[in-house]
Short mmCIF file of C-alpha atoms and ligand atoms in Angstrom, two decimals:
data_model
loop_
_atom_site.label_atom_id
_atom_site.label_comp_id
_atom_site.label_asym_id
_atom_site.label_seq_id
_atom_site.Cartn_x
_atom_site.Cartn_y
_atom_site.Cartn_z
CA ARG V 807 -15.40 61.35 34.48
CA LYS V 808 -12.89 61.38 31.61
CA THR V 809 -10.00 61.40 34.07
CA LEU V 810 -11.61 58.59 36.00
CA ASN V 811 -12.11 56.55 32.86
CA VAL V 812 -8.46 57.01 31.86
CA TYR V 813 -7.42 56.02 35.36
CA HIS V 814 -9.79 53.10 35.18
CA GLU V 815 -8.40 51.87 31.82
CA GLU V 816 -4.78 52.26 32.73
CA THR V 817 -4.66 50.98 36.24
CA ALA V 818 -7.85 49.67 37.69
CA SER V 819 -8.85 47.50 34.74
CA SER V 820 -6.51 44.73 35.73
CA SER V 821 -6.79 45.24 39.46
CA ASP V 822 -9.37 43.84 41.80
CA ILE V 823 -10.47 47.21 43.17
CA ALA V 824 -14.06 48.38 42.80
CA ILE V 825 -14.62 52.15 43.01
CA THR V 826 -17.98 53.87 43.21
CA ILE V 827 -18.53 57.62 43.41
CA THR V 828 -21.91 59.04 44.34
CA ASP V 829 -23.08 62.67 44.24
CA GLU V 830 -24.93 64.68 46.87
CA ASN V 831 -28.26 62.98 45.91
CA GLY V 832 -26.82 59.56 46.38
CA GLN V 833 -26.83 58.98 42.63
CA VAL V 834 -23.96 56.90 41.24
CA TYR V 835 -21.71 59.26 39.31
CA TYR V 836 -19.04 56.67 38.50
CA SER V 837 -18.61 52.98 39.19
CA ASN V 838 -16.23 50.49 37.57
CA ALA V 839 -17.78 47.44 39.27
CA ALA V 840 -19.81 46.43 42.28
CA ALA V 841 -17.90 45.37 45.36
CA GLN V 842 -18.59 41.72 46.03
CA ASN V 843 -18.45 41.68 49.79
CA GLY V 844 -19.37 45.20 50.77
CA TYR V 845 -17.13 48.27 50.74
CA LEU V 846 -13.89 48.36 52.72
CA LEU V 847 -13.59 52.12 52.72
CA GLU V 848 -16.16 54.90 52.49
CA THR V 849 -15.25 58.61 52.64
CA ASN V 850 -16.39 62.05 51.54
CA PHE V 851 -14.50 64.24 49.09
CA ASN V 852 -12.97 67.52 50.20
CA ARG V 853 -14.80 70.78 49.60
CA PRO V 854 -16.58 71.89 47.37
CA PHE V 855 -17.64 68.25 46.76
CA SER V 856 -17.94 67.35 50.42
CA ASN V 857 -21.35 65.78 49.75
CA TRP V 858 -19.89 63.38 47.21
CA LYS V 859 -18.82 59.97 48.43
CA VAL V 860 -16.24 57.55 47.22
CA ARG V 861 -16.56 53.89 48.17
CA ILE V 862 -13.80 51.43 47.65
CA GLY V 863 -14.21 47.67 47.82
CA LEU V 864 -13.08 44.48 46.10
CA LYS V 865 -14.65 43.10 42.95
CA ASN V 866 -14.81 39.37 42.23
CA THR V 867 -12.64 38.58 45.25
CA ASN V 868 -12.24 39.02 48.98
CA ILE V 869 -9.36 39.85 51.32
CA ASP V 870 -8.51 36.17 51.94
CA ALA V 871 -8.29 35.34 48.26
CA LEU V 872 -6.22 38.47 47.65
CA THR V 873 -3.82 37.56 50.47
CA ARG V 874 -3.59 33.98 49.15
CA ASN V 875 -2.83 35.24 45.64
CA SER V 876 -0.19 37.61 46.83
CA PHE V 877 1.36 34.82 48.96
CA LEU V 878 1.39 32.44 45.99
CA GLN V 879 2.98 35.13 43.82
CA SER V 880 5.81 35.80 46.29
CA ALA V 881 6.30 32.05 46.90
CA GLY V 882 6.55 31.52 43.11
CA ALA V 883 9.07 34.35 42.78
CA THR V 884 11.13 32.98 45.71
CA LEU V 885 11.08 29.50 44.15
CA LEU V 886 12.22 30.92 40.82
CA VAL V 887 15.13 32.74 42.48
CA LEU V 888 16.04 29.55 44.38
CA LEU V 889 15.96 27.52 41.16
CA LEU V 890 18.20 30.10 39.42
CA LEU V 891 20.57 29.97 42.38
CA LEU V 892 20.62 26.17 42.29
CA GLY V 893 21.28 26.22 38.52
CA GLY V 894 24.17 28.63 39.10
CA ILE V 895 25.63 26.41 41.84
CA ILE V 896 25.38 23.29 39.61
CA LEU V 897 27.07 25.11 36.71
CA THR V 898 29.87 26.33 39.00
CA ILE V 899 30.41 22.82 40.43
CA ARG V 900 30.53 21.36 36.91
CA ALA V 901 33.02 24.00 35.72
CA THR V 902 35.24 23.42 38.77
CA ASP V 903 35.02 19.67 38.25
CA ARG V 904 36.02 20.06 34.57
CA GLU V 905 38.94 22.29 35.58
CA ALA V 906 40.07 19.73 38.17
CA ARG V 907 39.81 16.88 35.63
CA LEU V 908 41.80 18.89 33.06
CA ALA V 909 44.47 19.73 35.64
CA GLN V 910 44.68 16.03 36.60
CA ALA V 911 44.83 15.00 32.91
CA LYS V 912 47.62 17.52 32.31
CA SER V 913 49.72 16.21 35.15
CA ASN V 914 49.13 12.61 33.98
CA PHE V 915 50.11 13.78 30.49
CA VAL V 916 53.46 15.12 31.68
CA ALA V 917 54.19 11.86 33.54
CA ASN V 918 53.10 9.70 30.57
CA VAL V 919 55.02 11.69 27.98
CA SER V 920 58.19 11.68 30.06
CA HIS V 921 57.87 7.91 30.35
CA GLU V 922 57.15 7.51 26.64
CA LEU V 923 60.16 9.60 25.67
CA LYS V 924 62.47 7.82 28.08
CA THR V 925 61.71 4.29 26.88
CA PRO V 926 62.89 4.67 23.26
CA LEU V 927 65.80 6.83 24.38
CA SER V 928 67.10 4.19 26.78
CA LEU V 929 66.69 1.49 24.08
CA LEU V 930 68.59 3.67 21.61
CA SER V 931 71.44 4.22 24.00
CA LEU V 932 71.50 0.53 25.06
CA PHE V 933 71.64 -0.97 21.54
CA SER V 934 74.01 1.61 20.12
CA GLU V 935 76.36 0.97 23.04
CA ILE V 936 76.26 -2.80 22.49
CA LEU V 937 77.07 -2.28 18.79
CA GLU V 938 79.78 0.26 19.56
CA LEU V 939 81.56 -2.13 21.92
CA GLY V 940 81.78 -4.62 19.03
CA ARG V 941 80.51 -7.46 21.19
CA VAL V 942 77.96 -8.62 18.63
CA LYS V 943 79.62 -10.94 16.13
CA ASN V 944 76.51 -12.47 14.65
CA GLU V 945 75.45 -10.49 11.51
CA GLU V 946 71.76 -11.31 11.97
CA LYS V 947 71.80 -10.00 15.53
CA LYS V 948 73.54 -6.85 14.36
CA ILE V 949 70.81 -6.25 11.76
CA GLU V 950 68.17 -6.82 14.42
CA TYR V 951 69.77 -4.22 16.69
CA TYR V 952 70.03 -1.74 13.84
CA GLN V 953 66.34 -2.33 13.15
CA ILE V 954 65.50 -1.69 16.79
CA ILE V 955 67.45 1.56 16.71
CA ARG V 956 65.69 2.67 13.51
CA HIS V 957 62.29 1.65 14.81
CA GLU V 958 62.76 3.39 18.15
CA SER V 959 63.99 6.60 16.50
CA LEU V 960 60.93 6.56 14.20
CA ARG V 961 58.70 6.05 17.22
CA LEU V 962 60.35 8.93 19.03
CA ASN V 963 59.92 11.09 15.96
CA LYS V 964 56.21 10.30 15.72
CA MET V 965 55.69 11.08 19.38
CA ILE V 966 57.45 14.42 19.09
CA ASP V 967 55.47 15.20 15.90
CA ASN V 968 52.24 14.55 17.80
CA ILE V 969 53.25 16.87 20.63
CA LEU V 970 54.41 19.62 18.27
CA ASP V 971 51.23 19.36 16.19
CA PHE V 972 49.12 19.42 19.31
CA SER V 973 50.75 22.65 20.46
CA LYS V 974 50.27 24.13 16.94
CA ILE V 975 46.57 23.22 17.02
CA GLU V 976 46.17 24.71 20.50
CA ALA V 977 47.80 27.93 19.32
CA GLY V 978 45.64 27.91 16.15
CA ARG V 979 48.76 27.74 13.97
CA LYS V 980 48.29 24.33 12.33
CA THR V 981 48.09 24.59 8.54
CA TYR V 982 47.41 21.96 5.87
CA ASN V 983 48.67 21.63 2.28
CA PHE V 984 46.03 19.87 0.23
CA ALA V 985 46.91 18.08 -3.00
CA ASP V 986 45.34 15.33 -5.09
CA SER V 987 46.82 12.14 -3.71
CA ASP V 988 46.56 8.39 -3.79
CA MET V 989 45.24 7.14 -0.45
CA ALA V 990 46.46 3.60 -1.21
CA GLU V 991 50.02 4.94 -1.35
CA VAL V 992 49.60 6.78 1.96
CA ILE V 993 48.36 3.58 3.63
CA GLU V 994 51.20 1.49 2.12
CA ASN V 995 53.76 4.00 3.43
CA VAL V 996 52.30 3.89 6.93
CA LEU V 997 52.27 0.08 6.89
CA SER V 998 55.87 -0.10 5.71
CA SER V 999 56.98 2.19 8.57
CA TYR V 1000 55.30 -0.23 10.98
CA ARG V 1001 56.57 -3.38 9.22
CA TYR V 1002 59.26 -4.08 11.80
CA GLN V 1003 56.88 -3.74 14.75
CA ILE V 1004 54.17 -5.75 12.99
CA ILE V 1005 56.43 -8.67 12.11
CA ASN V 1006 58.35 -8.56 15.36
CA SER V 1007 55.30 -8.67 17.60
CA GLY V 1008 53.60 -11.35 15.52
CA PHE V 1009 50.69 -9.33 14.10
CA ASP V 1010 48.60 -10.53 11.22
CA VAL V 1011 47.58 -7.48 9.17
CA GLN V 1012 44.98 -7.81 6.45
CA THR V 1013 44.84 -5.00 3.92
CA ASN V 1014 41.79 -4.63 1.71
CA ILE V 1015 42.45 -1.69 -0.54
CA GLN V 1016 40.06 -1.22 -3.45
CA PRO V 1017 42.23 -1.34 -6.60
CA ASP V 1018 40.75 1.66 -8.43
CA LEU V 1019 40.54 4.16 -5.56
CA PRO V 1020 39.91 7.66 -6.93
CA PRO V 1021 42.44 10.34 -5.94
CA VAL V 1022 41.47 12.50 -2.95
CA LEU V 1023 42.38 16.03 -2.00
CA ILE V 1024 44.37 15.56 1.20
CA ASP V 1025 47.38 16.75 3.12
CA CYS V 1026 49.52 13.60 2.76
CA GLU V 1027 51.68 14.31 5.78
CA ALA V 1028 48.72 14.94 8.08
CA MET V 1029 46.80 11.94 6.74
CA THR V 1030 49.90 9.74 7.26
CA GLN V 1031 50.00 10.96 10.86
CA ALA V 1032 46.27 10.24 11.38
CA ILE V 1033 46.49 6.70 9.99
CA SER V 1034 49.74 6.07 11.90
CA ASN V 1035 48.06 7.11 15.16
CA LEU V 1036 45.12 4.77 14.52
CA LEU V 1037 47.40 1.88 13.56
CA ASP V 1038 49.63 2.57 16.54
CA ASN V 1039 46.58 2.38 18.85
CA ALA V 1040 45.33 -0.80 17.17
CA ILE V 1041 48.73 -2.41 17.88
CA LYS V 1042 49.01 -0.97 21.41
CA TYR V 1043 45.52 -1.96 22.50
CA SER V 1044 45.45 -5.46 21.01
CA GLY V 1045 45.49 -8.09 23.68
CA LYS V 1046 46.29 -11.69 22.86
CA VAL V 1047 44.52 -11.71 19.48
CA LYS V 1048 47.00 -9.91 17.25
CA ARG V 1049 44.88 -9.49 14.15
CA LEU V 1050 44.38 -6.14 12.42
CA SER V 1051 42.69 -5.11 9.22
CA ILE V 1052 42.89 -1.97 7.12
CA THR V 1053 40.23 -1.35 4.51
CA ALA V 1054 40.02 1.49 2.00
CA ARG V 1055 37.07 1.71 -0.37
CA THR V 1056 34.55 4.10 -1.81
CA VAL V 1057 31.22 4.18 0.02
CA ARG V 1058 28.69 6.25 -1.93
CA SER V 1059 30.30 9.71 -2.29
CA ASP V 1060 32.94 9.13 0.38
CA LEU V 1061 36.28 7.41 0.67
CA SER V 1062 36.11 5.13 3.68
CA ILE V 1063 39.18 3.98 5.61
CA GLU V 1064 38.61 1.44 8.35
CA ILE V 1065 41.17 0.26 10.87
CA ALA V 1066 39.99 -2.65 12.99
CA ASP V 1067 41.55 -4.68 15.78
CA HIS V 1068 40.49 -7.56 18.01
CA GLY V 1069 41.89 -5.95 21.13
CA VAL V 1070 40.66 -4.77 24.50
CA GLY V 1071 37.82 -2.62 23.13
CA ILE V 1072 36.39 0.59 24.56
CA PRO V 1073 33.39 0.78 26.93
CA ARG V 1074 30.39 2.46 25.29
CA ALA V 1075 30.34 5.32 27.83
CA GLU V 1076 33.96 6.21 26.98
CA GLN V 1077 33.64 6.07 23.21
CA ALA V 1078 32.83 9.76 22.72
CA LYS V 1079 35.42 10.93 25.27
CA ILE V 1080 38.45 9.21 23.70
CA PHE V 1081 38.62 11.94 21.05
CA GLU V 1082 39.11 14.63 23.73
CA LYS V 1083 42.63 15.89 24.36
CA PHE V 1084 44.55 14.08 27.14
CA TYR V 1085 41.70 11.59 27.62
CA ARG V 1086 42.72 7.99 28.31
CA VAL V 1087 40.47 5.12 29.30
CA GLY V 1088 41.83 4.34 32.72
CA ASN V 1089 41.02 0.75 33.63
CA GLY V 1090 42.42 -2.77 33.64
CA LEU V 1091 44.50 -3.74 30.66
CA VAL V 1092 44.35 -0.37 28.98
CA HIS V 1093 45.77 1.31 32.04
CA ASP V 1094 49.03 -0.62 31.66
CA VAL V 1095 49.58 0.72 28.17
CA LYS V 1096 51.40 4.02 28.13
CA GLY V 1097 50.28 6.90 25.97
CA SER V 1098 49.89 10.66 25.93
CA GLY V 1099 46.14 10.84 25.28
CA LEU V 1100 46.79 13.15 22.32
CA GLY V 1101 46.68 10.67 19.41
CA LEU V 1102 42.94 10.54 18.76
CA SER V 1103 42.36 14.25 19.40
CA LEU V 1104 44.90 14.94 16.63
CA VAL V 1105 43.26 12.39 14.32
CA LYS V 1106 39.89 14.07 14.85
CA HIS V 1107 41.33 17.52 14.15
CA ILE V 1108 43.06 16.32 10.98
CA ILE V 1109 40.01 14.49 9.64
CA GLU V 1110 37.69 17.41 10.36
CA ALA V 1111 40.11 19.76 8.58
CA HIS V 1112 39.51 17.50 5.54
CA ASN V 1113 35.72 17.93 5.99
CA GLY V 1114 35.60 14.28 6.96
CA THR V 1115 34.32 12.38 9.96
CA ILE V 1116 35.78 9.78 12.29
CA SER V 1117 33.73 7.30 14.27
CA VAL V 1118 34.31 4.24 16.40
CA GLU V 1119 32.45 0.99 16.95
CA SER V 1120 33.78 -1.07 19.79
CA ASP V 1121 32.92 -3.90 22.15
CA VAL V 1122 34.89 -4.51 25.34
CA GLY V 1123 36.98 -7.64 24.95
CA LYS V 1124 36.12 -8.00 21.26
CA GLY V 1125 37.89 -5.12 19.58
CA SER V 1126 37.44 -1.73 17.94
CA ARG V 1127 36.87 -0.42 14.45
CA PHE V 1128 37.70 3.21 13.62
CA THR V 1129 36.14 4.53 10.40
CA ILE V 1130 37.27 7.66 8.57
CA LEU V 1131 34.95 9.06 5.89
CA LEU V 1132 36.40 11.62 3.49
CA PRO V 1133 34.15 13.33 0.95
CA LEU V 1134 35.25 12.64 -2.62
CA ALA V 1135 33.36 15.65 -4.04
CA ARG V 1136 35.67 18.42 -5.14
CA ASN V 1137 35.01 20.85 -2.33
CA GLY V 1138 38.62 21.44 -1.35
CA GLU V 1139 38.22 25.22 -1.65
CA ASN V 1140 36.31 25.45 1.61
CA ARG V 1141 38.51 23.09 3.52
CA ARG V 1142 39.83 24.48 6.80
CA THR V 1143 43.51 25.25 7.16
P1 LIG L 1387 46.88 7.28 23.95
O1 LIG L 1387 46.81 6.04 23.14
O2 LIG L 1387 48.18 7.99 23.82
O3 LIG L 1387 46.45 7.09 25.35
P2 LIG L 1387 44.79 8.32 22.22
O4 LIG L 1387 44.23 9.70 22.12
O5 LIG L 1387 45.40 7.75 20.99
O6 LIG L 1387 45.83 8.36 23.40
O7 LIG L 1387 43.64 7.35 22.71
C1 LIG L 1387 42.83 7.73 23.81
C2 LIG L 1387 42.35 6.48 24.55
O8 LIG L 1387 41.43 5.76 23.74
C3 LIG L 1387 43.46 5.51 24.88
O9 LIG L 1387 44.08 5.83 26.09
C4 LIG L 1387 42.72 4.19 24.96
O10 LIG L 1387 42.18 4.05 26.24
C5 LIG L 1387 41.57 4.36 23.97
N1 LIG L 1387 41.84 3.70 22.67
C6 LIG L 1387 42.27 4.29 21.54
N2 LIG L 1387 42.37 3.40 20.52
C7 LIG L 1387 41.99 2.22 21.02
C8 LIG L 1387 41.85 0.89 20.47
N3 LIG L 1387 42.15 0.61 19.18
N4 LIG L 1387 41.40 -0.09 21.29
C9 LIG L 1387 41.09 0.17 22.58
N5 LIG L 1387 41.19 1.39 23.16
C10 LIG L 1387 41.63 2.39 22.39
#
């Protein structure tokens, strides 16, 4: 009986099987439950208990219900396996799609960069040749050509800096040198390097820099590059309305730098993607503007290395506003390098 009870507790308790054992007098020696619909099996024990009987039936259920349950269980398991399989297929398709998009973006990148490098180089060679031949007698024209040469070499330099920095970031070798600096000075320097382009293409730039900006712990060179990239985009993606504004002010415990344009704008669905490497919004007006798709991914990396954030608000056809927030609290020690 002890053995039967152990068996009963360990196995039969959760099963639907009813077992009854009777002795030679027909008295019930053991029973875990009554069979609901009669016994399915009835047999005698071997000797010396050949007068004892064991009856096996089903408790609380019948064969049909048992078959239905077992069918439902296997159908559920099959469905689960199918769902897992489907999930796996979807993940694989998405990964392949991402790979294909990245490969496409990389090949576009090579084409775009080659184009971007060629344009300033051909201008440099054209204007230096004109000057070299001594054909330009007018002093004003000469100065204009010299300005073009300087501007184009600066542009080339910035482009190459972006590419070099991008490869450093990809290899995890980009480092930053933080020092207390005046953000107003950084912005002024960026604006002065764009002065020629701004005046020449008829832009109206409004600067609103709070006079008593507190110093911030930044890498001046990297921050110059970030603001240059944003200003460069604001100029590149302005349509007919050539009006830009740069604002620097303290907002609660942050230093906020906003660069706004009244250009082509960015569709809402694309706004998060533009910070990805190689990503370019590929439609209409924007498509005609050349670029590498690296600028904003670098800006994001630089700003995040300063424990800051960058965000964009934009309306198609109305313009875009990029906002950098840098914490003013002195937490430079845990800044990333
Ligand atoms: P690039 O300008 O070289 O293409 P970026 O990484 O600087 O690369 O920008 C990514 C994309 O974001 C651009 O291709 C453009 O479509 C969009 N974009 C960036 N800045 C602006 C802006 N100020 N106005 C409209 N679109 C912008």
